[in-house]
């Protein structure tokens, strides 16, 4: 079951400092090659776009934070979300995992739920839609198949043309690719109900045979 991930206290987000000025639209951000769109620049010393920016908004950039509110780590994972997307392979809770491990799980969430998993902070940075983080061995064909992209790998390439250029095979590990609209899921037809067999008629019992009448006694 797909769960809603990483809600955010809106009041806390409202008083956060404004983000740095955005870079040029459609440009790859220097802190995280492959992240295209509008980027605000690095978030703090050594920060990388986009995850350190989101963490800065969600938790003040504290990757090991556990405030006792039910959300953990730099990206404020809800515990069921952490478990749903493979976090237990790294640690019991997000705040106990390394920054890179939290980002790895967040990338799985991003490919499924999109930036709406972080509704307040993604809006702050102008992040929207679903994205796929390229893993070793990925191809446009395999990515399109995994995410059921309408139009296949060609549509995936077209959506990322500014990043990939005319060479769709130029995929570097860590690139964040925009995911176009997925194909609608085909519902599995339910099997027709098997009709119940008609009950067999109850046999009518035959009447018991009538015993023959006794012969009359002879007169003496």
PDB file of C-alpha atoms in Angstrom:
ATOM      1  CA  UNK A   1       0.000   0.000   0.000  1.00  0.00           C
ATOM      2  CA  UNK A   2       1.334   3.353  -0.964  1.00  0.00           C
ATOM      3  CA  UNK A   3       1.469   5.761   1.993  1.00  0.00           C
ATOM      4  CA  UNK A   4       1.713   9.529   2.182  1.00  0.00           C
ATOM      5  CA  UNK A   5       5.297  10.451   3.019  1.00  0.00           C
ATOM      6  CA  UNK A   6       6.976  13.146   4.974  1.00  0.00           C
ATOM      7  CA  UNK A   7       4.334  15.756   5.902  1.00  0.00           C
ATOM      8  CA  UNK A   8       5.748  18.991   7.240  1.00  0.00           C
ATOM      9  CA  UNK A   9       4.685  21.448   9.898  1.00  0.00           C
ATOM     10  CA  UNK A  10       3.615  24.437   7.839  1.00  0.00           C
ATOM     11  CA  UNK A  11       4.185  26.938  10.612  1.00  0.00           C
ATOM     12  CA  UNK A  12       7.849  25.961  10.910  1.00  0.00           C
ATOM     13  CA  UNK A  13       8.334  26.221   7.172  1.00  0.00           C
ATOM     14  CA  UNK A  14       6.749  29.675   7.093  1.00  0.00           C
ATOM     15  CA  UNK A  15       9.482  31.189   9.277  1.00  0.00           C
ATOM     16  CA  UNK A  16      12.383  29.523   7.461  1.00  0.00           C
ATOM     17  CA  UNK A  17      14.822  31.917   5.783  1.00  0.00           C
ATOM     18  CA  UNK A  18      14.215  32.575   2.108  1.00  0.00           C
ATOM     19  CA  UNK A  19      16.085  30.328  -0.359  1.00  0.00           C
ATOM     20  CA  UNK A  20      19.000  31.624  -2.425  1.00  0.00           C
ATOM     21  CA  UNK A  21      18.225  33.097  -5.810  1.00  0.00           C
ATOM     22  CA  UNK A  22      17.342  30.457  -8.424  1.00  0.00           C
ATOM     23  CA  UNK A  23      19.713  29.589 -11.220  1.00  0.00           C
ATOM     24  CA  UNK A  24      18.766  29.588 -14.901  1.00  0.00           C
ATOM     25  CA  UNK A  25      15.785  27.409 -15.822  1.00  0.00           C
ATOM     26  CA  UNK A  26      16.674  24.119 -17.442  1.00  0.00           C
ATOM     27  CA  UNK A  27      20.295  24.206 -16.323  1.00  0.00           C
ATOM     28  CA  UNK A  28      21.949  21.349 -14.507  1.00  0.00           C
ATOM     29  CA  UNK A  29      22.831  22.371 -10.972  1.00  0.00           C
ATOM     30  CA  UNK A  30      26.572  22.249 -10.265  1.00  0.00           C
ATOM     31  CA  UNK A  31      26.097  20.717  -6.831  1.00  0.00           C
ATOM     32  CA  UNK A  32      24.194  17.713  -8.145  1.00  0.00           C
ATOM     33  CA  UNK A  33      24.802  16.872 -11.818  1.00  0.00           C
ATOM     34  CA  UNK A  34      21.645  15.783 -13.537  1.00  0.00           C
ATOM     35  CA  UNK A  35      19.176  17.814 -11.510  1.00  0.00           C
ATOM     36  CA  UNK A  36      17.484  19.997 -14.086  1.00  0.00           C
ATOM     37  CA  UNK A  37      14.923  22.709 -13.641  1.00  0.00           C
ATOM     38  CA  UNK A  38      15.218  25.830 -11.478  1.00  0.00           C
ATOM     39  CA  UNK A  39      17.801  25.416  -8.742  1.00  0.00           C
ATOM     40  CA  UNK A  40      18.383  27.788  -5.816  1.00  0.00           C
ATOM     41  CA  UNK A  41      22.100  27.085  -5.448  1.00  0.00           C
ATOM     42  CA  UNK A  42      23.863  25.348  -2.605  1.00  0.00           C
ATOM     43  CA  UNK A  43      22.076  25.217   0.735  1.00  0.00           C
ATOM     44  CA  UNK A  44      24.621  26.059   3.363  1.00  0.00           C
ATOM     45  CA  UNK A  45      28.305  25.108   3.459  1.00  0.00           C
ATOM     46  CA  UNK A  46      28.885  22.018   1.333  1.00  0.00           C
ATOM     47  CA  UNK A  47      25.206  21.678   0.609  1.00  0.00           C
ATOM     48  CA  UNK A  48      24.056  19.949  -2.551  1.00  0.00           C
ATOM     49  CA  UNK A  49      20.964  20.550  -4.609  1.00  0.00           C
ATOM     50  CA  UNK A  50      18.319  19.303  -4.163  1.00  0.00           C
ATOM     51  CA  UNK A  51      18.526  17.075  -1.074  1.00  0.00           C
ATOM     52  CA  UNK A  52      20.471  19.354   1.248  1.00  0.00           C
ATOM     53  CA  UNK A  53      18.054  22.144   0.376  1.00  0.00           C
ATOM     54  CA  UNK A  54      15.049  19.970   1.202  1.00  0.00           C
ATOM     55  CA  UNK A  55      16.723  18.800   4.417  1.00  0.00           C
ATOM     56  CA  UNK A  56      17.502  22.395   5.337  1.00  0.00           C
ATOM     57  CA  UNK A  57      13.813  23.188   4.999  1.00  0.00           C
ATOM     58  CA  UNK A  58      12.536  20.005   6.668  1.00  0.00           C
ATOM     59  CA  UNK A  59      14.898  19.664   9.625  1.00  0.00           C
ATOM     60  CA  UNK A  60      17.344  22.556   9.565  1.00  0.00           C
ATOM     61  CA  UNK A  61      19.805  20.231   7.835  1.00  0.00           C
ATOM     62  CA  UNK A  62      20.071  17.914  10.863  1.00  0.00           C
ATOM     63  CA  UNK A  63      20.347  14.432   9.360  1.00  0.00           C
ATOM     64  CA  UNK A  64      20.369  12.664  12.746  1.00  0.00           C
ATOM     65  CA  UNK A  65      17.448  14.549  14.262  1.00  0.00           C
ATOM     66  CA  UNK A  66      14.767  12.788  16.325  1.00  0.00           C
ATOM     67  CA  UNK A  67      12.506  15.321  17.971  1.00  0.00           C
ATOM     68  CA  UNK A  68       9.966  12.761  19.133  1.00  0.00           C
ATOM     69  CA  UNK A  69       7.236  13.912  16.741  1.00  0.00           C
ATOM     70  CA  UNK A  70       7.125  10.615  14.784  1.00  0.00           C
ATOM     71  CA  UNK A  71       9.280  11.869  11.889  1.00  0.00           C
ATOM     72  CA  UNK A  72      12.975  11.142  11.644  1.00  0.00           C
ATOM     73  CA  UNK A  73      16.175  12.250   9.970  1.00  0.00           C
ATOM     74  CA  UNK A  74      17.128  15.096   7.711  1.00  0.00           C
ATOM     75  CA  UNK A  75      14.210  14.520   5.333  1.00  0.00           C
ATOM     76  CA  UNK A  76      11.701  13.813   8.124  1.00  0.00           C
ATOM     77  CA  UNK A  77      10.637  10.306   7.182  1.00  0.00           C
ATOM     78  CA  UNK A  78       7.437   8.922   8.613  1.00  0.00           C
ATOM     79  CA  UNK A  79       8.354   5.485   9.969  1.00  0.00           C
ATOM     80  CA  UNK A  80       5.946   3.489   7.705  1.00  0.00           C
ATOM     81  CA  UNK A  81       7.406   5.314   4.682  1.00  0.00           C
ATOM     82  CA  UNK A  82      10.949   4.497   5.763  1.00  0.00           C
ATOM     83  CA  UNK A  83       9.994   0.825   5.973  1.00  0.00           C
ATOM     84  CA  UNK A  84       7.906   0.822   2.768  1.00  0.00           C
ATOM     85  CA  UNK A  85      10.766   2.095   0.610  1.00  0.00           C
ATOM     86  CA  UNK A  86      13.555  -0.107   1.919  1.00  0.00           C
ATOM     87  CA  UNK A  87      14.987   1.961   4.755  1.00  0.00           C
ATOM     88  CA  UNK A  88      15.298  -1.022   7.084  1.00  0.00           C
ATOM     89  CA  UNK A  89      18.138  -2.281   4.879  1.00  0.00           C
ATOM     90  CA  UNK A  90      20.168   0.613   6.347  1.00  0.00           C
ATOM     91  CA  UNK A  91      18.836   1.314   9.825  1.00  0.00           C
ATOM     92  CA  UNK A  92      15.834   0.874  12.090  1.00  0.00           C
ATOM     93  CA  UNK A  93      14.905   4.550  11.668  1.00  0.00           C
ATOM     94  CA  UNK A  94      15.988   7.300   9.295  1.00  0.00           C
ATOM     95  CA  UNK A  95      17.773   9.312  11.989  1.00  0.00           C
ATOM     96  CA  UNK A  96      20.034   6.315  12.631  1.00  0.00           C
ATOM     97  CA  UNK A  97      21.055   6.081   8.950  1.00  0.00           C
ATOM     98  CA  UNK A  98      23.780   8.018   7.177  1.00  0.00           C
ATOM     99  CA  UNK A  99      22.919  11.010   5.026  1.00  0.00           C
ATOM    100  CA  UNK A 100      23.633   9.097   1.806  1.00  0.00           C
ATOM    101  CA  UNK A 101      21.395   6.239   2.939  1.00  0.00           C
ATOM    102  CA  UNK A 102      18.538   8.615   3.718  1.00  0.00           C
ATOM    103  CA  UNK A 103      18.915  10.143   0.266  1.00  0.00           C
ATOM    104  CA  UNK A 104      18.891   6.677  -1.318  1.00  0.00           C
ATOM    105  CA  UNK A 105      15.523   5.900   0.295  1.00  0.00           C
ATOM    106  CA  UNK A 106      14.223   9.380  -0.547  1.00  0.00           C
ATOM    107  CA  UNK A 107      15.061   8.756  -4.222  1.00  0.00           C
ATOM    108  CA  UNK A 108      12.837   5.655  -4.134  1.00  0.00           C
ATOM    109  CA  UNK A 109      10.019   7.755  -2.688  1.00  0.00           C
ATOM    110  CA  UNK A 110      10.650  10.418  -5.337  1.00  0.00           C
ATOM    111  CA  UNK A 111      10.267   7.902  -8.156  1.00  0.00           C
ATOM    112  CA  UNK A 112       6.942   6.704  -6.791  1.00  0.00           C
ATOM    113  CA  UNK A 113       5.238   9.654  -5.086  1.00  0.00           C
ATOM    114  CA  UNK A 114       7.149  12.554  -6.589  1.00  0.00           C
ATOM    115  CA  UNK A 115       8.081  15.776  -4.831  1.00  0.00           C
ATOM    116  CA  UNK A 116       4.581  15.928  -3.343  1.00  0.00           C
ATOM    117  CA  UNK A 117       5.948  13.614  -0.656  1.00  0.00           C
ATOM    118  CA  UNK A 118       7.506  16.818   0.756  1.00  0.00           C
ATOM    119  CA  UNK A 119       4.596  19.182   0.001  1.00  0.00           C
ATOM    120  CA  UNK A 120       5.737  22.354   1.769  1.00  0.00           C
ATOM    121  CA  UNK A 121       9.477  22.220   1.117  1.00  0.00           C
ATOM    122  CA  UNK A 122       9.198  21.104  -2.512  1.00  0.00           C
ATOM    123  CA  UNK A 123       6.874  24.039  -3.169  1.00  0.00           C
ATOM    124  CA  UNK A 124       9.369  26.375  -1.544  1.00  0.00           C
ATOM    125  CA  UNK A 125      12.037  25.321  -4.054  1.00  0.00           C
ATOM    126  CA  UNK A 126       9.754  24.937  -7.052  1.00  0.00           C
ATOM    127  CA  UNK A 127      10.154  21.148  -7.218  1.00  0.00           C
ATOM    128  CA  UNK A 128       7.348  19.130  -8.790  1.00  0.00           C
ATOM    129  CA  UNK A 129       6.619  15.808 -10.420  1.00  0.00           C
ATOM    130  CA  UNK A 130       8.301  12.431 -10.205  1.00  0.00           C
ATOM    131  CA  UNK A 131      11.991  11.812 -10.863  1.00  0.00           C
ATOM    132  CA  UNK A 132      14.227   8.766 -11.162  1.00  0.00           C
ATOM    133  CA  UNK A 133      17.754   8.587  -9.761  1.00  0.00           C
ATOM    134  CA  UNK A 134      19.916   6.650 -12.207  1.00  0.00           C
ATOM    135  CA  UNK A 135      21.454   3.479 -10.750  1.00  0.00           C
ATOM    136  CA  UNK A 136      24.299   1.429 -12.119  1.00  0.00           C
ATOM    137  CA  UNK A 137      23.083  -0.600 -15.099  1.00  0.00           C
ATOM    138  CA  UNK A 138      20.049   1.602 -15.786  1.00  0.00           C
ATOM    139  CA  UNK A 139      19.050   2.387 -19.370  1.00  0.00           C
ATOM    140  CA  UNK A 140      16.247   4.566 -20.684  1.00  0.00           C
ATOM    141  CA  UNK A 141      14.464   1.390 -21.724  1.00  0.00           C
ATOM    142  CA  UNK A 142      14.674  -0.187 -18.270  1.00  0.00           C
ATOM    143  CA  UNK A 143      13.680   3.057 -16.526  1.00  0.00           C
ATOM    144  CA  UNK A 144      10.690   3.583 -18.828  1.00  0.00           C
ATOM    145  CA  UNK A 145       9.601   0.015 -18.237  1.00  0.00           C
ATOM    146  CA  UNK A 146       9.991   0.267 -14.450  1.00  0.00           C
ATOM    147  CA  UNK A 147       7.883   3.425 -14.247  1.00  0.00           C
ATOM    148  CA  UNK A 148       5.427   2.461 -17.030  1.00  0.00           C
ATOM    149  CA  UNK A 149       6.205   5.640 -19.010  1.00  0.00           C
ATOM    150  CA  UNK A 150       3.597   6.457 -21.648  1.00  0.00           C
ATOM    151  CA  UNK A 151       5.519   6.536 -24.935  1.00  0.00           C
ATOM    152  CA  UNK A 152       8.379   4.374 -23.629  1.00  0.00           C
ATOM    153  CA  UNK A 153      12.044   5.369 -23.620  1.00  0.00           C
ATOM    154  CA  UNK A 154      11.527   7.879 -26.430  1.00  0.00           C
ATOM    155  CA  UNK A 155       9.154   9.916 -24.243  1.00  0.00           C
ATOM    156  CA  UNK A 156      11.611   9.659 -21.355  1.00  0.00           C
ATOM    157  CA  UNK A 157      14.427  10.907 -23.584  1.00  0.00           C
ATOM    158  CA  UNK A 158      12.307  13.798 -24.864  1.00  0.00           C
ATOM    159  CA  UNK A 159      11.470  14.868 -21.305  1.00  0.00           C
ATOM    160  CA  UNK A 160      15.191  14.972 -20.469  1.00  0.00           C
ATOM    161  CA  UNK A 161      16.538  16.237 -23.783  1.00  0.00           C
ATOM    162  CA  UNK A 162      18.211  19.303 -22.263  1.00  0.00           C
ATOM    163  CA  UNK A 163      20.152  17.059 -19.914  1.00  0.00           C
ATOM    164  CA  UNK A 164      20.954  14.091 -22.176  1.00  0.00           C
ATOM    165  CA  UNK A 165      21.187  15.810 -25.544  1.00  0.00           C
ATOM    166  CA  UNK A 166      21.111  13.594 -28.638  1.00  0.00           C
ATOM    167  CA  UNK A 167      22.783  10.677 -26.824  1.00  0.00           C
ATOM    168  CA  UNK A 168      20.100   8.837 -24.844  1.00  0.00           C
ATOM    169  CA  UNK A 169      22.645   6.268 -23.697  1.00  0.00           C
ATOM    170  CA  UNK A 170      24.644   8.920 -21.799  1.00  0.00           C
ATOM    171  CA  UNK A 171      23.401   8.037 -18.321  1.00  0.00           C
ATOM    172  CA  UNK A 172      25.653   8.739 -15.362  1.00  0.00           C
ATOM    173  CA  UNK A 173      24.905   7.195 -11.983  1.00  0.00           C
ATOM    174  CA  UNK A 174      23.141   9.755  -9.796  1.00  0.00           C
ATOM    175  CA  UNK A 175      21.397  11.699 -12.569  1.00  0.00           C
ATOM    176  CA  UNK A 176      17.873  12.729 -11.688  1.00  0.00           C
ATOM    177  CA  UNK A 177      15.621  12.196 -14.683  1.00  0.00           C
ATOM    178  CA  UNK A 178      12.176  13.720 -15.081  1.00  0.00           C
ATOM    179  CA  UNK A 179       9.522  11.022 -15.329  1.00  0.00           C
ATOM    180  CA  UNK A 180       6.661  11.741 -17.746  1.00  0.00           C
ATOM    181  CA  UNK A 181       3.119  10.554 -17.145  1.00  0.00           C
ATOM    182  CA  UNK A 182       2.943   6.825 -16.482  1.00  0.00           C
ATOM    183  CA  UNK A 183       0.701   4.456 -18.358  1.00  0.00           C
ATOM    184  CA  UNK A 184      -2.531   3.832 -16.458  1.00  0.00           C
ATOM    185  CA  UNK A 185      -2.529   0.584 -14.598  1.00  0.00           C
ATOM    186  CA  UNK A 186      -4.499  -2.123 -16.351  1.00  0.00           C
ATOM    187  CA  UNK A 187      -7.038  -3.527 -13.914  1.00  0.00           C
ATOM    188  CA  UNK A 188      -6.871  -7.256 -13.464  1.00  0.00           C
ATOM    189  CA  UNK A 189     -10.197  -8.732 -14.548  1.00  0.00           C
ATOM    190  CA  UNK A 190     -11.977 -10.592 -11.829  1.00  0.00           C
ATOM    191  CA  UNK A 191     -12.752 -14.206 -12.655  1.00  0.00           C
ATOM    192  CA  UNK A 192     -16.412 -14.942 -13.375  1.00  0.00           C
ATOM    193  CA  UNK A 193     -18.095 -16.528 -10.375  1.00  0.00           C
ATOM    194  CA  UNK A 194     -18.522 -20.253 -10.648  1.00  0.00           C
ATOM    195  CA  UNK A 195     -22.226 -21.098 -10.574  1.00  0.00           C
ATOM    196  CA  UNK A 196     -23.248 -23.293  -7.724  1.00  0.00           C
ATOM    197  CA  UNK A 197     -24.458 -26.733  -8.812  1.00  0.00           C
ATOM    198  CA  UNK A 198     -28.199 -27.258  -8.578  1.00  0.00           C
ATOM    199  CA  UNK A 199     -29.127 -29.385  -5.565  1.00  0.00           C
ATOM    200  CA  UNK A 200     -30.042 -32.933  -6.384  1.00  0.00           C
ATOM    201  CA  UNK A 201     -33.727 -33.730  -5.832  1.00  0.00           C
ATOM    202  CA  UNK A 202     -34.483 -35.535  -2.647  1.00  0.00           C
ATOM    203  CA  UNK A 203     -35.637 -39.076  -3.534  1.00  0.00           C
ATOM    204  CA  UNK A 204     -39.214 -39.909  -2.528  1.00  0.00           C
ATOM    205  CA  UNK A 205     -39.167 -42.863  -0.158  1.00  0.00           C
ATOM    206  CA  UNK A 206     -41.100 -45.904  -1.412  1.00  0.00           C
ATOM    207  CA  UNK A 207     -44.075 -46.966   0.776  1.00  0.00           C
ATOM    208  CA  UNK A 208     -43.432 -49.881   3.029  1.00  0.00           C
ATOM    209  CA  UNK A 209     -44.979 -53.161   1.686  1.00  0.00           C
ATOM    210  CA  UNK A 210     -48.346 -54.105   3.181  1.00  0.00           C
ATOM    211  CA  UNK A 211     -48.145 -57.519   4.940  1.00  0.00           C
ATOM    212  CA  UNK A 212     -50.594 -60.131   3.586  1.00  0.00           C
ATOM    213  CA  UNK A 213     -53.818 -60.596   5.502  1.00  0.00           C
ATOM    214  CA  UNK A 214     -53.848 -63.553   7.903  1.00  0.00           C
ATOM    215  CA  UNK A 215     -55.864 -66.619   6.760  1.00  0.00           C
ATOM    216  CA  UNK A 216     -59.172 -67.179   8.660  1.00  0.00           C
ATOM    217  CA  UNK A 217     -59.104 -69.847  11.340  1.00  0.00           C
ATOM    218  CA  UNK A 218     -61.039 -73.112  10.349  1.00  0.00           C
ATOM    219  CA  UNK A 219     -64.216 -73.742  12.234  1.00  0.00           C
ATOM    220  CA  UNK A 220     -64.030 -76.567  14.741  1.00  0.00           C
TER     221      UNK A 220
END
